Coordinates of C-alpha atoms in Angstrom, one line a residue:
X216 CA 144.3 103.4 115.2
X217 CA 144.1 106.8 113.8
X218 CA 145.1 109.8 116.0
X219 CA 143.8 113.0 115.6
X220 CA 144.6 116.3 116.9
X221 CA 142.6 119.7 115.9
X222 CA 144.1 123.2 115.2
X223 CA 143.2 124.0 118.8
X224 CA 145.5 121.7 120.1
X225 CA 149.1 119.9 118.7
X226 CA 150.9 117.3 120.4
X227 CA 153.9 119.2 119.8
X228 CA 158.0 118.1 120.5
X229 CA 160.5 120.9 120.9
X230 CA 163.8 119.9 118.9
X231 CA 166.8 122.1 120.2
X232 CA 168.2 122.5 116.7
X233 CA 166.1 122.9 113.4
X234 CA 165.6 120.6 110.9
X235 CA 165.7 122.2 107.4
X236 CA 165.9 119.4 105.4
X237 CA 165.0 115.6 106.8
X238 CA 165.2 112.3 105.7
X239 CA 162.3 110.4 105.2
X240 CA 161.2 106.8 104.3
X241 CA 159.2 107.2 100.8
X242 CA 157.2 104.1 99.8
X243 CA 153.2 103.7 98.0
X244 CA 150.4 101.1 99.2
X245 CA 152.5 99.0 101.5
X246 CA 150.6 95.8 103.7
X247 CA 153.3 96.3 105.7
X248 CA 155.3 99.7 106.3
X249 CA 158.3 98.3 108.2
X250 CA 158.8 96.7 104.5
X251 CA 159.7 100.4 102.9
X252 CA 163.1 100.6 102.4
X253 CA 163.3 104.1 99.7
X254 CA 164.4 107.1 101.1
X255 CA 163.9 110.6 100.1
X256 CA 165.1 114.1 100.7
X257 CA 162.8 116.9 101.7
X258 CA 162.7 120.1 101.3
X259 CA 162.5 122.7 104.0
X260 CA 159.5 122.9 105.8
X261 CA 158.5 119.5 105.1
X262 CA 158.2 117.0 107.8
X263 CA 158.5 112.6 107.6
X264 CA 154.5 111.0 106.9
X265 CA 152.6 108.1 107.4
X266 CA 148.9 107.7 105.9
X267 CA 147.6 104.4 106.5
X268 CA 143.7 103.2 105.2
X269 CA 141.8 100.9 107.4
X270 CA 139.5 100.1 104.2
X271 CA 142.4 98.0 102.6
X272 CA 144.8 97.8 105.3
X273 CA 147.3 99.9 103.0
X274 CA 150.1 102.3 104.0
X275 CA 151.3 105.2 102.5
X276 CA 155.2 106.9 103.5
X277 CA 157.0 110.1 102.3
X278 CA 157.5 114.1 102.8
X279 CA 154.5 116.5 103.5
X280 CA 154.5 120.3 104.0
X281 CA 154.3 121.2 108.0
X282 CA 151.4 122.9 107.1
X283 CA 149.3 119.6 106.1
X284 CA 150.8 118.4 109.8
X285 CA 149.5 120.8 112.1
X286 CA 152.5 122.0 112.4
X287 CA 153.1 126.0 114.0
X288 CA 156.6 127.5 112.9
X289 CA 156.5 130.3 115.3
X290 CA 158.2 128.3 118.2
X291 CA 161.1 127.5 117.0
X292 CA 162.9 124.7 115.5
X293 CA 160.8 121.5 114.1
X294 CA 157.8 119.5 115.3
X295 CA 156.2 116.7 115.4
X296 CA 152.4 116.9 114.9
X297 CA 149.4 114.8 114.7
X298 CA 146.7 116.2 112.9
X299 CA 143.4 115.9 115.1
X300 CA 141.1 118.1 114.0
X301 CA 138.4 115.7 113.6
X302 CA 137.8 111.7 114.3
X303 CA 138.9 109.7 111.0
X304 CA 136.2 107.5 110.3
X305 CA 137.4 104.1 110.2
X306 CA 140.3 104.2 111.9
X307 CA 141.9 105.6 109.0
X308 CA 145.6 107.4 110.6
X309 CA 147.6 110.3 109.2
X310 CA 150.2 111.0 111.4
X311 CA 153.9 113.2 111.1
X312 CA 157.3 113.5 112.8
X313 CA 159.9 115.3 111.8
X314 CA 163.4 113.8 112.8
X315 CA 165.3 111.5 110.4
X316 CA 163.7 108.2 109.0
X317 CA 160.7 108.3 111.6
X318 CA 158.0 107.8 109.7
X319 CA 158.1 103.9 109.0
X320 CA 156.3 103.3 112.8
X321 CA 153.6 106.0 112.8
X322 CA 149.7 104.7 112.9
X323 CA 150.9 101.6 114.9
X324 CA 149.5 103.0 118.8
X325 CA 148.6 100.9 121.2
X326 CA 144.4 100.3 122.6
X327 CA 143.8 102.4 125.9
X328 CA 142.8 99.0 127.0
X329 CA 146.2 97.9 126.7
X330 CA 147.4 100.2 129.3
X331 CA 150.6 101.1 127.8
X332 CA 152.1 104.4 127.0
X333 CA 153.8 105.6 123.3
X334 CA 157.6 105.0 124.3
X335 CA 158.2 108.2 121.8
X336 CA 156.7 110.5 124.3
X337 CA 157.9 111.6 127.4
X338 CA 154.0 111.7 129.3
X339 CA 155.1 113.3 132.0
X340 CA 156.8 116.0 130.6
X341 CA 153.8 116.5 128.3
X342 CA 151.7 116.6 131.1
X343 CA 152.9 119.9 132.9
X344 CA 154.1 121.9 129.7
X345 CA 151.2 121.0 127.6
X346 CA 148.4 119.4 130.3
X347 CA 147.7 116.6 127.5
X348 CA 145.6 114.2 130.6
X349 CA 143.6 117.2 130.1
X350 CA 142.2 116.1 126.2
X351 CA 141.0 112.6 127.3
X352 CA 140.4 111.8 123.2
X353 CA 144.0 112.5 122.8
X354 CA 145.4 111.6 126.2
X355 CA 144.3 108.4 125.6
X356 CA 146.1 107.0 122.6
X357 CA 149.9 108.2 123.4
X358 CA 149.6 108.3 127.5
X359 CA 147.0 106.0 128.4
X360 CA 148.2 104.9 131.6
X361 CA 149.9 108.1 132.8
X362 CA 146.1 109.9 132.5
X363 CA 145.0 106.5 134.4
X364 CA 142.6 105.9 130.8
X365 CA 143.2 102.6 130.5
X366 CA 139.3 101.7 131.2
X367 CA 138.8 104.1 128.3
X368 CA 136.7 102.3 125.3
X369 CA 136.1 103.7 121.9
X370 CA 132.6 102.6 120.3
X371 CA 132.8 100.2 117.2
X372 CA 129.9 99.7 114.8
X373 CA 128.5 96.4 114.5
X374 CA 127.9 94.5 111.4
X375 CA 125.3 95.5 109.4
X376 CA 121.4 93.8 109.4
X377 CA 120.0 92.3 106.7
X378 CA 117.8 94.5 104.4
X379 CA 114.5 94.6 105.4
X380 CA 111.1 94.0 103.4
X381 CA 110.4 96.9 100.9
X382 CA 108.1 98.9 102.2
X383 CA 105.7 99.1 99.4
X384 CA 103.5 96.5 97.7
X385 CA 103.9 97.9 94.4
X386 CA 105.3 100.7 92.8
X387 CA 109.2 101.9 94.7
X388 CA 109.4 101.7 98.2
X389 CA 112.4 101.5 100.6
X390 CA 114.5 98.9 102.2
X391 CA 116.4 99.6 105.8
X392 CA 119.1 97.8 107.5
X393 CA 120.4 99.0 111.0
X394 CA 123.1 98.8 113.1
X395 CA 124.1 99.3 116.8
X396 CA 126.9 101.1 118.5
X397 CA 128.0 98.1 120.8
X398 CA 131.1 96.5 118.9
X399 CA 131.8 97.6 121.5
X400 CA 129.5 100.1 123.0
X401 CA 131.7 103.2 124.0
X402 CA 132.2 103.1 128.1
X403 CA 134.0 105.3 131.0
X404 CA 134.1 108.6 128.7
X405 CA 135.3 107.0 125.3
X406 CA 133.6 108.4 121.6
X407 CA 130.4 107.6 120.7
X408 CA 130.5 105.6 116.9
X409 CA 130.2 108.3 114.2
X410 CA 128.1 108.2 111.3
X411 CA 124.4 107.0 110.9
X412 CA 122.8 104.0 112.2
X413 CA 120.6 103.4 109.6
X414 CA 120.9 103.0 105.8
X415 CA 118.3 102.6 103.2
X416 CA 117.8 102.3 99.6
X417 CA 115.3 101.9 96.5
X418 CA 113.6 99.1 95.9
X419 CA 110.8 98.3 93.0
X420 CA 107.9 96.2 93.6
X421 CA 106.5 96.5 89.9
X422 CA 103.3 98.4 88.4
X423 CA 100.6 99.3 91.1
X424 CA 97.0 98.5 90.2
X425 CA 94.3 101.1 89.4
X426 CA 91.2 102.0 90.8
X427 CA 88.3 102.6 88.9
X428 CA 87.1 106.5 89.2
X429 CA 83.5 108.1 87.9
X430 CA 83.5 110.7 85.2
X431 CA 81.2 114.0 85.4
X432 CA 77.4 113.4 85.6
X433 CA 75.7 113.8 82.4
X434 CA 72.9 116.5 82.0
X435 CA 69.6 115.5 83.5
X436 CA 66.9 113.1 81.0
X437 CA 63.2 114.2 80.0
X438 CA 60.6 114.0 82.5
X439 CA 59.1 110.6 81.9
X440 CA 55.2 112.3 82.2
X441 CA 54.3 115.4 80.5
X442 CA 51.7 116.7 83.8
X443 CA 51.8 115.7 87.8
X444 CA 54.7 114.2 89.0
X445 CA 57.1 111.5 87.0
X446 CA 61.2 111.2 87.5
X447 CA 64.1 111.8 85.7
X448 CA 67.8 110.2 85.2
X449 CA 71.1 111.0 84.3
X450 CA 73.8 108.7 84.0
X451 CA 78.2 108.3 84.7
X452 CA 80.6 106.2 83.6
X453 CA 83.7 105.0 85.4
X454 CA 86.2 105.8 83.3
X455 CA 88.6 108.6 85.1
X456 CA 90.7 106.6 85.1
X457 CA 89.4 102.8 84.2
X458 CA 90.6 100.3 86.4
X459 CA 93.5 98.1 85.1
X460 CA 96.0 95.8 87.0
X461 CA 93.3 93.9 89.1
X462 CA 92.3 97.5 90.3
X463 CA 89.1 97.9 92.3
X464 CA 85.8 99.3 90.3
X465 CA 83.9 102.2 91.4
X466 CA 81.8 102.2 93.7
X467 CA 78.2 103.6 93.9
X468 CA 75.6 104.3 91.3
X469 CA 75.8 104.3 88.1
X470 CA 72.5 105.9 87.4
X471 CA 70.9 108.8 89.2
X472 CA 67.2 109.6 90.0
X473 CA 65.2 112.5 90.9
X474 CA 61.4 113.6 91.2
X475 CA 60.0 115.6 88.5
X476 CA 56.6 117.6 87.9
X477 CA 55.8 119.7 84.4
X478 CA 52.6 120.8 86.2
X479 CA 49.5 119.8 87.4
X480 CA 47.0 117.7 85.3
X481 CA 43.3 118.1 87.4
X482 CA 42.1 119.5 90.0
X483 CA 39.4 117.0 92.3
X484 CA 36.0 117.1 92.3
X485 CA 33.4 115.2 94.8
X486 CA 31.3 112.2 94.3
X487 CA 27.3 111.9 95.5
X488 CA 26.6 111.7 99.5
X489 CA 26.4 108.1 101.0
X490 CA 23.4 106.8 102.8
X491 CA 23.1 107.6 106.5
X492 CA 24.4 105.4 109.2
X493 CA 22.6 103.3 111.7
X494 CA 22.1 105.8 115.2
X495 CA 25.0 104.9 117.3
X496 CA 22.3 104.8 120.2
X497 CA 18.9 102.5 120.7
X498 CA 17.7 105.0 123.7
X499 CA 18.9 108.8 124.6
X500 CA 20.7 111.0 122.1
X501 CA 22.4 109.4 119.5
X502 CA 24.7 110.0 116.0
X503 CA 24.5 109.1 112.6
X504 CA 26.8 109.8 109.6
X505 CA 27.1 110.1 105.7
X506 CA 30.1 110.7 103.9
X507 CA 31.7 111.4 100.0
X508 CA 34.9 111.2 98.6
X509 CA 37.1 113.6 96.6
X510 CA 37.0 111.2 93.4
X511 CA 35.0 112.4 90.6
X512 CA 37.8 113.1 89.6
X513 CA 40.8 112.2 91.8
X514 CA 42.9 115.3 91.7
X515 CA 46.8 114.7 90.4
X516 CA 49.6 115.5 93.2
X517 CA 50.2 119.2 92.3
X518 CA 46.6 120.1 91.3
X519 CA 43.7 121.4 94.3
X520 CA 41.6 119.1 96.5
X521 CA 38.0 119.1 97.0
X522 CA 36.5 122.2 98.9
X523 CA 34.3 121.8 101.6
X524 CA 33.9 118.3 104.1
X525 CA 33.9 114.7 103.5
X526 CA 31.5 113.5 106.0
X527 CA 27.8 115.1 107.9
X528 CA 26.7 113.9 111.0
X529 CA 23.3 114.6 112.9
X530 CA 21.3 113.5 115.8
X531 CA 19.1 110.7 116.3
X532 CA 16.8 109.0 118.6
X533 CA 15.6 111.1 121.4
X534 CA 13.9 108.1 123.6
X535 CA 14.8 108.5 127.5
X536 CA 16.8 105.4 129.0
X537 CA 16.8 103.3 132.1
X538 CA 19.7 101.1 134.0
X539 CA 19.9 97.5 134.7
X540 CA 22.2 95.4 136.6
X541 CA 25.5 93.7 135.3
X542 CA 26.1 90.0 136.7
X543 CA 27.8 89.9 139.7
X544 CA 31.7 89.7 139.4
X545 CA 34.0 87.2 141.6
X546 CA 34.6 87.3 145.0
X547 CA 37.7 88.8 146.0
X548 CA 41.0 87.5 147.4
X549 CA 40.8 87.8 151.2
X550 CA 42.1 90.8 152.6
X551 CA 44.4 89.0 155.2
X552 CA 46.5 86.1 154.6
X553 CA 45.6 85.0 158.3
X554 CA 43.6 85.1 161.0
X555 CA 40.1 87.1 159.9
X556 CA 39.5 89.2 156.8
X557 CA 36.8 90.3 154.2
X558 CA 35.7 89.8 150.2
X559 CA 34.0 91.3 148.6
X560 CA 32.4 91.4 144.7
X561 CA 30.4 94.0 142.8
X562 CA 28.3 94.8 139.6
X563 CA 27.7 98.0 137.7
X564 CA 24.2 99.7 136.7
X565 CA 25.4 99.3 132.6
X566 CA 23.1 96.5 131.2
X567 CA 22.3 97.0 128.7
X568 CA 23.4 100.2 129.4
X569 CA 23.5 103.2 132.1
X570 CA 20.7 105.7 132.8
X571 CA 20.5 107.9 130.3
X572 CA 18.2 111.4 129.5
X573 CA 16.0 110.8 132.9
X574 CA 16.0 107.2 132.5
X575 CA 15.8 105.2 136.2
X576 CA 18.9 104.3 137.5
X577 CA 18.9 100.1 138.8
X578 CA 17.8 99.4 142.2
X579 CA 19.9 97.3 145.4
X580 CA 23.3 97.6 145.8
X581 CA 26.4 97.7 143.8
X582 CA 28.8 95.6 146.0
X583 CA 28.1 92.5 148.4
X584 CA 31.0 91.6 151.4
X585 CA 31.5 88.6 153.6
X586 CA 33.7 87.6 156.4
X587 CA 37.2 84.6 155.6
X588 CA 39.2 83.4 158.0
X589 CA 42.8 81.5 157.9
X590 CA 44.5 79.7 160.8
X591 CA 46.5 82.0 163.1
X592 CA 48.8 84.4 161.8
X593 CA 51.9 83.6 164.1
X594 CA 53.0 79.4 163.3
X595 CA 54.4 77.7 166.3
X596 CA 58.6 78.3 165.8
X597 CA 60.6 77.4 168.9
X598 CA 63.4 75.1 169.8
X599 CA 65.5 74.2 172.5
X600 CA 69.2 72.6 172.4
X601 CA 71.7 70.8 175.1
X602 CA 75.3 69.1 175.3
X603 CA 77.9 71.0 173.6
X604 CA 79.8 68.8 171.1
X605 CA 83.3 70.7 172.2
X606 CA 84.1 72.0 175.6
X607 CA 87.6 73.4 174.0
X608 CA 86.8 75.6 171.8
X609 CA 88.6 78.4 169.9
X610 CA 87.4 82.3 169.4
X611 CA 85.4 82.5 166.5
X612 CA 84.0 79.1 166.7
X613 CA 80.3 78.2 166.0
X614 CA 78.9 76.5 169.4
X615 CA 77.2 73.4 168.6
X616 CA 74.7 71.7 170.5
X617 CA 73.6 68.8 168.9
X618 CA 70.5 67.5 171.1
X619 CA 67.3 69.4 171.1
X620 CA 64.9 68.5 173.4
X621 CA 62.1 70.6 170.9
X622 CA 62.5 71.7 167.7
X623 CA 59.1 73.1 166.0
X624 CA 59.5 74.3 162.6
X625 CA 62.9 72.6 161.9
X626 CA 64.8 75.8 162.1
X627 CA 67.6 74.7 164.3
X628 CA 70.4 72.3 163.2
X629 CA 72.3 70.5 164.8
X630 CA 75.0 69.7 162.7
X631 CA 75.9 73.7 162.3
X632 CA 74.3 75.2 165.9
X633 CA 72.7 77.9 163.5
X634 CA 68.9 79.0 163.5
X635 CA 67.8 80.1 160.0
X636 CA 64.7 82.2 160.8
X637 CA 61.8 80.4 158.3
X638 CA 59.5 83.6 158.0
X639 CA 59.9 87.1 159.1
X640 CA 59.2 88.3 162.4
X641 CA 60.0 89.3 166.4
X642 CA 62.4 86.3 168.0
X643 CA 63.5 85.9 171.5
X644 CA 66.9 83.9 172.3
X645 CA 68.9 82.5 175.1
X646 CA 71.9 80.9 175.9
X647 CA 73.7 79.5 178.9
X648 CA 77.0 77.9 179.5
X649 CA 79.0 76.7 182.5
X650 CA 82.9 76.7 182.5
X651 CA 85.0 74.5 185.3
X652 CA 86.6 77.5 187.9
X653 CA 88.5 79.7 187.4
X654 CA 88.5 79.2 183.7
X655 CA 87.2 81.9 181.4
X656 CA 84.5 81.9 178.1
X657 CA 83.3 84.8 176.7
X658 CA 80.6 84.1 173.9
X659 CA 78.2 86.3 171.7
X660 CA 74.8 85.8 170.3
X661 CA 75.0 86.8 166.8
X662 CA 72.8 87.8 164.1
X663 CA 73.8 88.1 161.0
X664 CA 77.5 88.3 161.8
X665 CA 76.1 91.3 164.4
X666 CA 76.8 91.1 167.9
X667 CA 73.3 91.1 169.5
X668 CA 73.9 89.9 173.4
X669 CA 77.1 89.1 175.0
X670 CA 78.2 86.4 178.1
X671 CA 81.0 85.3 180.0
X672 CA 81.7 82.3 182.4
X673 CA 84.4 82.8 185.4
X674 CA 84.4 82.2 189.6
X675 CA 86.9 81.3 192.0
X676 CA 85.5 78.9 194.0
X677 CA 82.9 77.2 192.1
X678 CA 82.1 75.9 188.3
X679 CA 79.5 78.9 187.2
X680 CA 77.0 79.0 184.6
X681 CA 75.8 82.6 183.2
X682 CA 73.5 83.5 180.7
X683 CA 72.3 85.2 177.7
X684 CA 69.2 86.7 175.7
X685 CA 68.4 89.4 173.0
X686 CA 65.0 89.9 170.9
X687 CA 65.5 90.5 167.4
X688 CA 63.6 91.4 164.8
X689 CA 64.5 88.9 161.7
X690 CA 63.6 88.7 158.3
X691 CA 63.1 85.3 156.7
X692 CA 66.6 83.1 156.2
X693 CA 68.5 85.2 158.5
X694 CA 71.3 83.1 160.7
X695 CA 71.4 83.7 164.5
X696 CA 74.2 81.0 166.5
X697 CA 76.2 81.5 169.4
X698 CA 80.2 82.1 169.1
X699 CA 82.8 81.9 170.6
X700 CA 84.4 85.3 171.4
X701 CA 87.5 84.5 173.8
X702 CA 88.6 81.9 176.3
X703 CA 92.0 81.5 178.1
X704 CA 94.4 78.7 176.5
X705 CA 93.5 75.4 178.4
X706 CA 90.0 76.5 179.5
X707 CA 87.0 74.2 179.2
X708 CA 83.3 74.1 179.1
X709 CA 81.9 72.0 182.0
X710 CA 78.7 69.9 181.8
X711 CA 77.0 67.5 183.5
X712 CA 73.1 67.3 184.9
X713 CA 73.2 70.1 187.2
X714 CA 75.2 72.3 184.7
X715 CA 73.3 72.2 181.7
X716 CA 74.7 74.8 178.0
X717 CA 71.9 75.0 176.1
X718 CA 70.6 77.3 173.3
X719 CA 67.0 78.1 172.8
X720 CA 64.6 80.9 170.9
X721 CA 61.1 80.9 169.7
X722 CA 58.9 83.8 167.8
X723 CA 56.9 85.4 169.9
X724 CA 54.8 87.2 166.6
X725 CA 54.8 88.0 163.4

């Protein structure tokens, strides 16, 4: 693992005594640096160095000027420096000490995750003369668990994708892989991965087809008539560019028209009168026409039209008029659909035609009426129901009762206790029931799902009955039943033939 340190900050040593000249181990492209065994003297102001590259797993060893260390001379005495001044990429490490033969374990630190501190540095002391917890990024490689960064990760790249498609169907397009910053992702305050995520590159898909495009209209063609109106053409060719490779053809017209006119060839003239008309009357005022056309000659489209009109009319036949009667039509529908009504029927003073210049207009009357009658207007709807099929019931339960002593019209049932109404109209409904004592049954006569009366059953002493009604005006197929609205647990309907529950209605009209 590399470790960096910028020129704003250097993990510095103090040495009481300076080091002018140091011995260092001095070896090239080593797999494993505790393998070098050369030494070399260096000159003054040159520190011990370890460059290692994570690209091959090689190490290099030997002198370096301070300089090249982030080394500062104006302290006093020698350093040792780790040059941070930006993340190697890689984990590639350059590192520097500067006492005798020190160089052959530099690069080798320890993962935060590890929690252990570099044994070559006193934390602690680092700490209060330098405050190096304070740089987490640097803190964390030689004093992980002094700083308490031992939860401290570092984001890795992970492998590369595969290339994708190119982008193009033809001609040069691109090809992208990607990658992610989870090998692993970076976590409590450790580096984000540095360089892109994405990479690209050319790709060739071969020659791309060509579409067809028109050239330039040629000049218009002679007018195909020499006098009135005739067309003329002009033509293109698709040839800019001419389509090759499978590409598509133009589109559109090859040929283009217009309307053309050199100038009129005739003006029109008019041919002889027609013969008059039959008078459009027998009697009274009447009309009768003659007419000519603008054909001898036609005129061409540009040149004048006939002057004057196309057509005379004058009167004829001045004989006076009289009226007859029309036959009589049909009777009409009855004007009620019960009880009595009238129809009527009627004819008009046209045949053959109506009075006309003083003519007599027909004599009697134009309309004839008469009485109809239909049965009554109101049918006979009423029924009446006994013996409720439960004497438990629940709130919001339908109250059956399932014998009818009448039932005219059919519109009770007693599998459901609902009255569907069978035509429109003003009803009248009642209801009793009788609960043992002391037990309590509120019900409701409903309409619809509306609340039209309301009844409740309760004494002390003695096993009541209490009743209902309501008159409602319904419109054919509405529902009206009685329900159940509340009852205390364990009460019960009571019936026998003094205390009867029935149900009942009938329309009183319509």
């Amino acid at each position: 693992m590399a470790v960096i340190f910028g020129q704003a900050f250097f993990l510095q040593i103090l040495l009481f005594a300076t080091t002018d000249a140091l011995l260092c181990y001095n070896c090239t492209n080593l797999a494993d640096s505790t393998e070098c065994l050369a030494l070399s003297q260096c000159d003054a102001g040159h520190s011990c160095y370890m460059d290692f590259r994570s690209a091959d797993q090689r190490s290099t060893l030997g002198c370096i000027d301070n300089t090249k260390c982030g080394v500062s001379t104006g302290l006093g005495g020698s350093l040792i420096g780790r040059n941070v001044n930006e993340r190697q990429i890689d984990q590639d490490c350059h590192e520097c000490c500067s006492t005798d033969k020190c160089n052959k374990v530099l690069c080798s630190h320890k993962k935060p995750t590890d929690c252990v501190d570099d044994s070559k540095v006193d934390c602690a002391f680092m700490n209060s003369f330098m405050n190096v917890c304070a740089d987490v990024q640097r803190a964390k490689v030689i004093c992980p668990k002094f700083c308490s960064l031992c939860s401290l990760v570092d984001g890795a790249w992970s492998d590369w994708s595969g290339w994708s498609k190119c982008d193009a169907s033809c001609g040069n397009g691109v090809q992208t892989r990607l990658r992610t910053c989870d090998n692993p992702a970076p976590a409590n305050g450790g580096l984000d991965c540095v360089g892109p995520n994405t990479d690209q590159m050319t790709c060739s898909q071969g020659l791309c087809p060509v579409n067809g495009g028109w050239a330039q209209w040629s000049h218009w063609g002679n007018c195909s008539v020499i006098c009135g109106v005739g067309l003329e053409k002009r033509r293109r060719n698709c040839s800019n560019p001419l389509p090759e490779r499978n590409g598509h053809p133009c589109f559109g017209d090859a040929i283009d028209v217009r309307v053309c006119s050199p100038g009129p060839c005739g003006h029109g003239g008019w041919s002889s009168w027609g013969i008059w008309s039959t008078c459009s009357a027998t009697c009274g005022d009447g009309l009768q026409k003659r007419s000519r056309s603008c054909t001898n000659p036609k005129p061409s489209l540009l040149a004048q039209y006939c002057e004057g009109d196309a057509s005379q009319v004058q009167m004829c036949n001045n004989m006076s008029c009289n009226g007859g009667w029309s036959s009589w039509g049909h009777w009409s529908t009855c004007s009620a659909t019960c009880d009595d009504g009238l129809r009527t029927r009627s004819r008009s003073c046209t045949n053959p035609r109506p009075p006309l210049h003083g003519g007599n207009y027909c004599e009697g009357d134009p309309t004839q009426v008469k009485t109809c009658s239909y049965v009554s207007c109101t049918p006979n709807i009423a029924f009446k129901a006994h013996s409720v099929r439960d004497t438990t019931p629940t709130p919001k339960q339908t109250m059956v009762l399932e014998s009818v002593i009448f039932n005219q019209g059919n519109a009770y049932s007693t599998s459901t206790g609902i009255f569907t109404a069978p035509v429109s109209g003003t009803y009248f409904f009642t209801t009793q029931f009788c609960s043992i004592q002391k037990h309590v049954f509120n019900y409701d006569i409903k309409v619809d799902g509306t609340t039209y009366a309301t009844g409740k059953t309760y004494a002390e002493t003695s096993f009541p009955c209490n009743t209902a009604d309501t008159v409602a005006v319904l419109h054919a197929n509405s529902k009206v039943w009685v329900e159940c609205t509340y009852v205390i647990p364990g009460s019960q309907i009571y019936q026998d033939g003094a205390h009867m529950n029935s149900f009942s209605g009938y329309l009183v009209h319509r």
